Short mmCIF file of C-alpha atoms in Angstrom, two decimals:
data_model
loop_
_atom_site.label_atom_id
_atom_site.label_comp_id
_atom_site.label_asym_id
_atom_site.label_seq_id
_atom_site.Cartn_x
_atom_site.Cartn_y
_atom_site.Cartn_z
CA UNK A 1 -3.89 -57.50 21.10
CA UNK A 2 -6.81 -55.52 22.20
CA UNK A 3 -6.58 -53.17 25.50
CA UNK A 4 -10.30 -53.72 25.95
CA UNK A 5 -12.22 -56.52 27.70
CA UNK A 6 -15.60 -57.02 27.02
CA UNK A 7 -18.01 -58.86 29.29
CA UNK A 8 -21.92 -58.75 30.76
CA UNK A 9 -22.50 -55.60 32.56
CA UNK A 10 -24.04 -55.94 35.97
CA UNK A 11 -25.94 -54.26 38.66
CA UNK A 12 -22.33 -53.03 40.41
CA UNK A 13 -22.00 -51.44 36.07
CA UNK A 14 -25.72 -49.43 36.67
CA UNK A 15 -24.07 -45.88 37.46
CA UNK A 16 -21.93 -46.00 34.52
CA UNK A 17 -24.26 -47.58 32.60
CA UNK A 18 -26.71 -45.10 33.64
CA UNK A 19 -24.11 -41.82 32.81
CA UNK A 20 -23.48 -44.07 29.34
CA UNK A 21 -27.48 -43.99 28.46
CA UNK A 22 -27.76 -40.16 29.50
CA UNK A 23 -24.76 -39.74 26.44
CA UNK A 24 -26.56 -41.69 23.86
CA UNK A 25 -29.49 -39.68 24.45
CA UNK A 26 -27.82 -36.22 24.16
CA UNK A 27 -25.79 -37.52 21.30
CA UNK A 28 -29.06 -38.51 19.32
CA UNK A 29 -30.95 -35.32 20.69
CA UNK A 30 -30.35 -33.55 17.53
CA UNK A 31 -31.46 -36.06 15.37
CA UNK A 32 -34.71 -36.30 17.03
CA UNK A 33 -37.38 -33.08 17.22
CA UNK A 34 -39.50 -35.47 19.29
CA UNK A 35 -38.05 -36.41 21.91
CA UNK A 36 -39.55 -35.56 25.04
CA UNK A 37 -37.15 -32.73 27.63
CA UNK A 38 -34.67 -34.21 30.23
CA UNK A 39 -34.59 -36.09 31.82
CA UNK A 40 -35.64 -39.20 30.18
CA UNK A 41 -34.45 -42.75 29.95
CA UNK A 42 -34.35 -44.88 26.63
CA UNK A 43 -33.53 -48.37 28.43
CA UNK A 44 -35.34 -50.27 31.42
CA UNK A 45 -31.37 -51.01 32.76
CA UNK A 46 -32.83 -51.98 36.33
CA UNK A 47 -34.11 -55.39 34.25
CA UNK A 48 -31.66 -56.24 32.27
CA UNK A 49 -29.64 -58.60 34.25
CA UNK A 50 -30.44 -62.14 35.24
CA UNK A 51 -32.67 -62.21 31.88
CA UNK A 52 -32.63 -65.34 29.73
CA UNK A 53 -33.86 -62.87 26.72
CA UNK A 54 -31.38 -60.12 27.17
CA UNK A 55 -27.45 -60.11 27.33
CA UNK A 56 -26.31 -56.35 28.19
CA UNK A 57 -22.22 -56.04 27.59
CA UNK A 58 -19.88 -53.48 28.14
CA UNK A 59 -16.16 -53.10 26.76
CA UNK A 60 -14.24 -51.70 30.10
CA UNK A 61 -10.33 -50.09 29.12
CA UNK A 62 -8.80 -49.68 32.41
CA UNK A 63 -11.61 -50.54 34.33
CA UNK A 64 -13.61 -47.82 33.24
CA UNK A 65 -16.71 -48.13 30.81
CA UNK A 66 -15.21 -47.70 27.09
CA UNK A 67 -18.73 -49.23 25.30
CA UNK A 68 -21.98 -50.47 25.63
CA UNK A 69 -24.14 -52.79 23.78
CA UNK A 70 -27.37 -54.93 24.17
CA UNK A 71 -28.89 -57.42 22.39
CA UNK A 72 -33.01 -58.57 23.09
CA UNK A 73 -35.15 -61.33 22.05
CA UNK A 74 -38.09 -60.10 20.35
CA UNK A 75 -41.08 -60.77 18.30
CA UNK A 76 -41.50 -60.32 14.27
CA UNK A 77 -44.85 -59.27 12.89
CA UNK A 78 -47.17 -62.31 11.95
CA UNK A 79 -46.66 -62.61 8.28
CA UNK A 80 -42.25 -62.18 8.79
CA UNK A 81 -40.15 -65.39 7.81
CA UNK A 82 -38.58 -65.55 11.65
CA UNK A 83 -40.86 -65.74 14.80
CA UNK A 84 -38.09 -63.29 16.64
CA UNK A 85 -35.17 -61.57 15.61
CA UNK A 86 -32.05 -60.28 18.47
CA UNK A 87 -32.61 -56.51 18.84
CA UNK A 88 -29.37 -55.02 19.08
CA UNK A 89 -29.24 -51.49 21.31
CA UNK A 90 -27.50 -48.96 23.64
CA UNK A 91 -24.60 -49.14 21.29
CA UNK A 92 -22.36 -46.58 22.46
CA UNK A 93 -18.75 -45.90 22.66
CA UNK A 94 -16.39 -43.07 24.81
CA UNK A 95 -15.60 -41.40 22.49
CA UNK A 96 -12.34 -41.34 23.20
CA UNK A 97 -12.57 -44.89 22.25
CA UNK A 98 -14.10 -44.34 18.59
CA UNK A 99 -12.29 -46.15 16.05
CA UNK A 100 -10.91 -49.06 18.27
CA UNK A 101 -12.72 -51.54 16.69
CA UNK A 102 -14.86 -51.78 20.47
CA UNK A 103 -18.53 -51.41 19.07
CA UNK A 104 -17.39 -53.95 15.98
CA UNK A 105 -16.45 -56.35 18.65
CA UNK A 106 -19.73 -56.21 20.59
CA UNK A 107 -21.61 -56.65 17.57
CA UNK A 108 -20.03 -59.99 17.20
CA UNK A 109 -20.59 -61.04 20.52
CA UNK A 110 -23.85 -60.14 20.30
CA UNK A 111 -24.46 -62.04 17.18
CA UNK A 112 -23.00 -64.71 18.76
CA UNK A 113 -25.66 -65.11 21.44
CA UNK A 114 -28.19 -64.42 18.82
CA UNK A 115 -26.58 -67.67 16.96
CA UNK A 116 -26.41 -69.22 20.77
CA UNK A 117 -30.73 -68.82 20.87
CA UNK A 118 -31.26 -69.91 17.61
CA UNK A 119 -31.93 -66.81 15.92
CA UNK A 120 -31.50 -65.94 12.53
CA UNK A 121 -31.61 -62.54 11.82
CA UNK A 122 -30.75 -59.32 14.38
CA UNK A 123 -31.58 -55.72 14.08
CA UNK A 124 -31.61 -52.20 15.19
CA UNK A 125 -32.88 -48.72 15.32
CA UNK A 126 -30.38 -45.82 13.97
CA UNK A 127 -30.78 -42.26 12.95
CA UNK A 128 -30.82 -41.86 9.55
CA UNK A 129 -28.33 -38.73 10.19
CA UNK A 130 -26.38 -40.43 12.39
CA UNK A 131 -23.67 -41.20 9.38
CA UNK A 132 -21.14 -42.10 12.02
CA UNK A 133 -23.21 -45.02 13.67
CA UNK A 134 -24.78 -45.97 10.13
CA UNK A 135 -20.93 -46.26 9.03
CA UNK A 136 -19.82 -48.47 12.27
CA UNK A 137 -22.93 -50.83 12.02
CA UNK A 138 -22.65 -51.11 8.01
CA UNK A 139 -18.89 -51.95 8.69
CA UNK A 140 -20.12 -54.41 11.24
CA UNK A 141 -22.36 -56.44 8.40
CA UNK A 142 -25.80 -54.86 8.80
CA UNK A 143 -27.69 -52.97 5.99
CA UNK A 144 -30.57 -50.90 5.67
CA UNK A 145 -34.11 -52.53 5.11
CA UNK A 146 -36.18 -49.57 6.03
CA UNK A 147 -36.38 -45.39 6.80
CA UNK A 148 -38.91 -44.50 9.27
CA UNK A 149 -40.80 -41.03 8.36
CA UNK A 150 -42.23 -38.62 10.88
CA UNK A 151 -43.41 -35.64 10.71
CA UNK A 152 -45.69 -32.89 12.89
CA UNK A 153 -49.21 -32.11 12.72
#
């Protein structure tokens, strides 16, 4: 049995969520020469609850954020096999926490309300150098379709 519960986050979860988001961001810092200087914010978490297109969970251990995870309807490109696809992000875990099985679990759940909308195919964004995160989500079922290039000018 599992000492984590995971349910939808809500507007009582925003300062944790909110101290969560600040960690992904440093965490992926180094990954990312173009990101703009603190602070910024990667997710609109004031308008995420109460959304029929969005399901925001967190795992709490102890009553105290363990992991995030959210999952967004969105549009494919015109000439894609799907209309939409579930956009899976904010996938992050304490790391104290790591290794728990906690981010595999939200995956699922996700999924599941992906499955729940009729969707048929979810996604999301990862550092290529992020080996750690590529590792948890290939563990979790996804694979790689494509590397995004940057560089300066």
């Amino acid at each position: 049995m599992s000492d984590y519960i995971i349910r939808p986050a809500t507007k009582a979860d925003l300062p944790a969520l909110r101290i969560a988001e600040q960690a992904v961001i440093a965490w992926e810092r180094p990954f990312d020469p173009g990101l703009a200087k603190d602070p910024i914010s990667y997710y609109d978490l004031d308008h995420m609850f109460d959304r029929e297109d969005v399901l925001l969970l967190m795992a709490e251990i102890g009553g105290q954020l363990a992991a995030t995870g959210y999952i967004l309807r969105r549009a494919n490109k015109p000439y894609e096999t799907n209309s939409h696809h579930g956009y899976i992000g904010f996938m992050y875990t304490v790391p104290a926490h790591r290794g728990k099985g906690i981010a595999t679990a939200i995956i699922a759940r996700l999924r599941g309300w992906a499955v729940e909308k009729g969707l048929k195919e979810i996604r999301l964004e990862v550092y290529d150098g992020n080996a750690s995160a590529v590792r948890a989500y290939e563990k979790a079922g996804l694979k790689k379709v494509l590397v995004e290039m940057r560089m300066d000018c």
